Coordinates of C-alpha atoms in Angstrom, one line a residue:
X26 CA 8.7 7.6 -8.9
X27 CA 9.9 10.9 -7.2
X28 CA 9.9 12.6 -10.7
X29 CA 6.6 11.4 -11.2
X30 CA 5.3 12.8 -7.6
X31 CA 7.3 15.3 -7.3
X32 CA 9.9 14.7 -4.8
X33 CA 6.4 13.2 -2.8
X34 CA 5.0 16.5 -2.5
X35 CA 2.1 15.4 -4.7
X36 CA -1.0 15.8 -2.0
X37 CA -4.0 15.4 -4.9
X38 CA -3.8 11.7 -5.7
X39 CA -6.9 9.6 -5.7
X40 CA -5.4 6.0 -6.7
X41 CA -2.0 4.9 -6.0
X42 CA -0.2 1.9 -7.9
X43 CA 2.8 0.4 -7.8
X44 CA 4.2 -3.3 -8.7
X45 CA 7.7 -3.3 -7.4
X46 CA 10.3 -5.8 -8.4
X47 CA 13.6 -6.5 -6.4
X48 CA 16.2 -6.4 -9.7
X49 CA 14.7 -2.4 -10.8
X50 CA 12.8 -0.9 -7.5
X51 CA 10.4 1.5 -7.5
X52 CA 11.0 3.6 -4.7
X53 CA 11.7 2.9 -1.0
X54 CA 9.0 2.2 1.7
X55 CA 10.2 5.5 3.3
X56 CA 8.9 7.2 0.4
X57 CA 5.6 5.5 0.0
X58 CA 4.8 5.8 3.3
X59 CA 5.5 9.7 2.5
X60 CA 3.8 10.0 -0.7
X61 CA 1.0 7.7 1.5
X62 CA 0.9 10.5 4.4
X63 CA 0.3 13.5 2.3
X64 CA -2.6 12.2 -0.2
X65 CA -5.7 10.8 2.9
X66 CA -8.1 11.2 0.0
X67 CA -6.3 8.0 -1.6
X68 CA -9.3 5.6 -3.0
X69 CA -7.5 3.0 -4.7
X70 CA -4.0 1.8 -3.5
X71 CA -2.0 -1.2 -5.3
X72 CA 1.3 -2.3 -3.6
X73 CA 2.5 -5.4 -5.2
X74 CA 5.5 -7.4 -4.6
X75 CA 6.7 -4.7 -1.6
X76 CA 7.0 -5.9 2.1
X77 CA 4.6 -3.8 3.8
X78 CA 5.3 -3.9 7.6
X79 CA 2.9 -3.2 10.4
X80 CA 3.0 0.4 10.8
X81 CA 3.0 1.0 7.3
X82 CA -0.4 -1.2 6.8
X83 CA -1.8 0.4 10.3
X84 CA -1.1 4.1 8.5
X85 CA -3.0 2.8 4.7
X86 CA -6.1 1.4 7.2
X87 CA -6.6 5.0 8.8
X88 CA -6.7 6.3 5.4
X89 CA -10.6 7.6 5.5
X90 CA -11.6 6.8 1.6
X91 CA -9.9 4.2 0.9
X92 CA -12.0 1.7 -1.1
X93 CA -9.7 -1.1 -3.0
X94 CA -6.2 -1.9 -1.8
X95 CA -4.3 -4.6 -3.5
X96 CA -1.4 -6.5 -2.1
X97 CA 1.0 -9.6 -1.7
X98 CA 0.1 -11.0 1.3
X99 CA 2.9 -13.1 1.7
X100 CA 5.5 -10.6 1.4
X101 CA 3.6 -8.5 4.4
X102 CA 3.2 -11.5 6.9
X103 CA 4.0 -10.7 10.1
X104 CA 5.1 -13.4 13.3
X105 CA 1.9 -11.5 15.6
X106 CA -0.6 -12.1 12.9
X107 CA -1.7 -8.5 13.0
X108 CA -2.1 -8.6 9.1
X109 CA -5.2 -10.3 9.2
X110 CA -7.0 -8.5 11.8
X111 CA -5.7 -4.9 9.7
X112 CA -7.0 -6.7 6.8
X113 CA -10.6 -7.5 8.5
X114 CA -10.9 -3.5 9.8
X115 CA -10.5 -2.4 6.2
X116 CA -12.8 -4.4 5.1
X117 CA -15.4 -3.3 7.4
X118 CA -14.9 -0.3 6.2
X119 CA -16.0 -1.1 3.6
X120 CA -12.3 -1.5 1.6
X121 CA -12.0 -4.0 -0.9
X122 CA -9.0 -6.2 -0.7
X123 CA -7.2 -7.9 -3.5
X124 CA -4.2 -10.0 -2.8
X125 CA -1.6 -10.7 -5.6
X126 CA 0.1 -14.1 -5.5
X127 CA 2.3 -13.8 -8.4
X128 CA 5.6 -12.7 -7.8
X129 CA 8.2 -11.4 -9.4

């Protein structure tokens, strides 16, 4: 992944997609949230089997183009509940969401 974006310097990309698995990981959350930062014009975004936390999720809903977003929701739960209402703002946006239930 860092080969493939450059160290995350990579600020052009339009879709983002990664399926992560715990035995051969992709990259860290540290450098998603990086690559993540540096590309706002990301329209598509796929994040499977990776425990998004809050801020992370709060970041991806400011993201101004977004339109599909695919996830595992039950990796990302949270005890607050603040998923859901994160998950209803991006869809008002207009964001579709996917959620992946088949893990690892």
């Amino acid at each position: 992944f860092m080969f493939l974006t450059k160290n995350t310097t990579v600020t052009c990309l339009r879709k983002l997609r990664i399926d992560d698995h715990q035995d051969m990981p992709v990259a860290s959350l540290n450098t998603i949230k990086k690559v993540i930062k540096l590309n706002r014009n990301l329209e598509e975004l796929t994040l499977v089997n990776m425990k998004l936390t809050i801020p992370v999720l709060q970041m991806i809903s400011n993201l101004p183009k977004l339109r599909f977003m695919k996830l595992s929701p039950d990796i990302c739960q949270d005890k607050e509940d603040k998923f859901s209402d994160i998950m209803e703002g991006l869809e008002k946006k207009g964001c579709e969401i996917q959620l992946h239930y088949d893990y690892f």
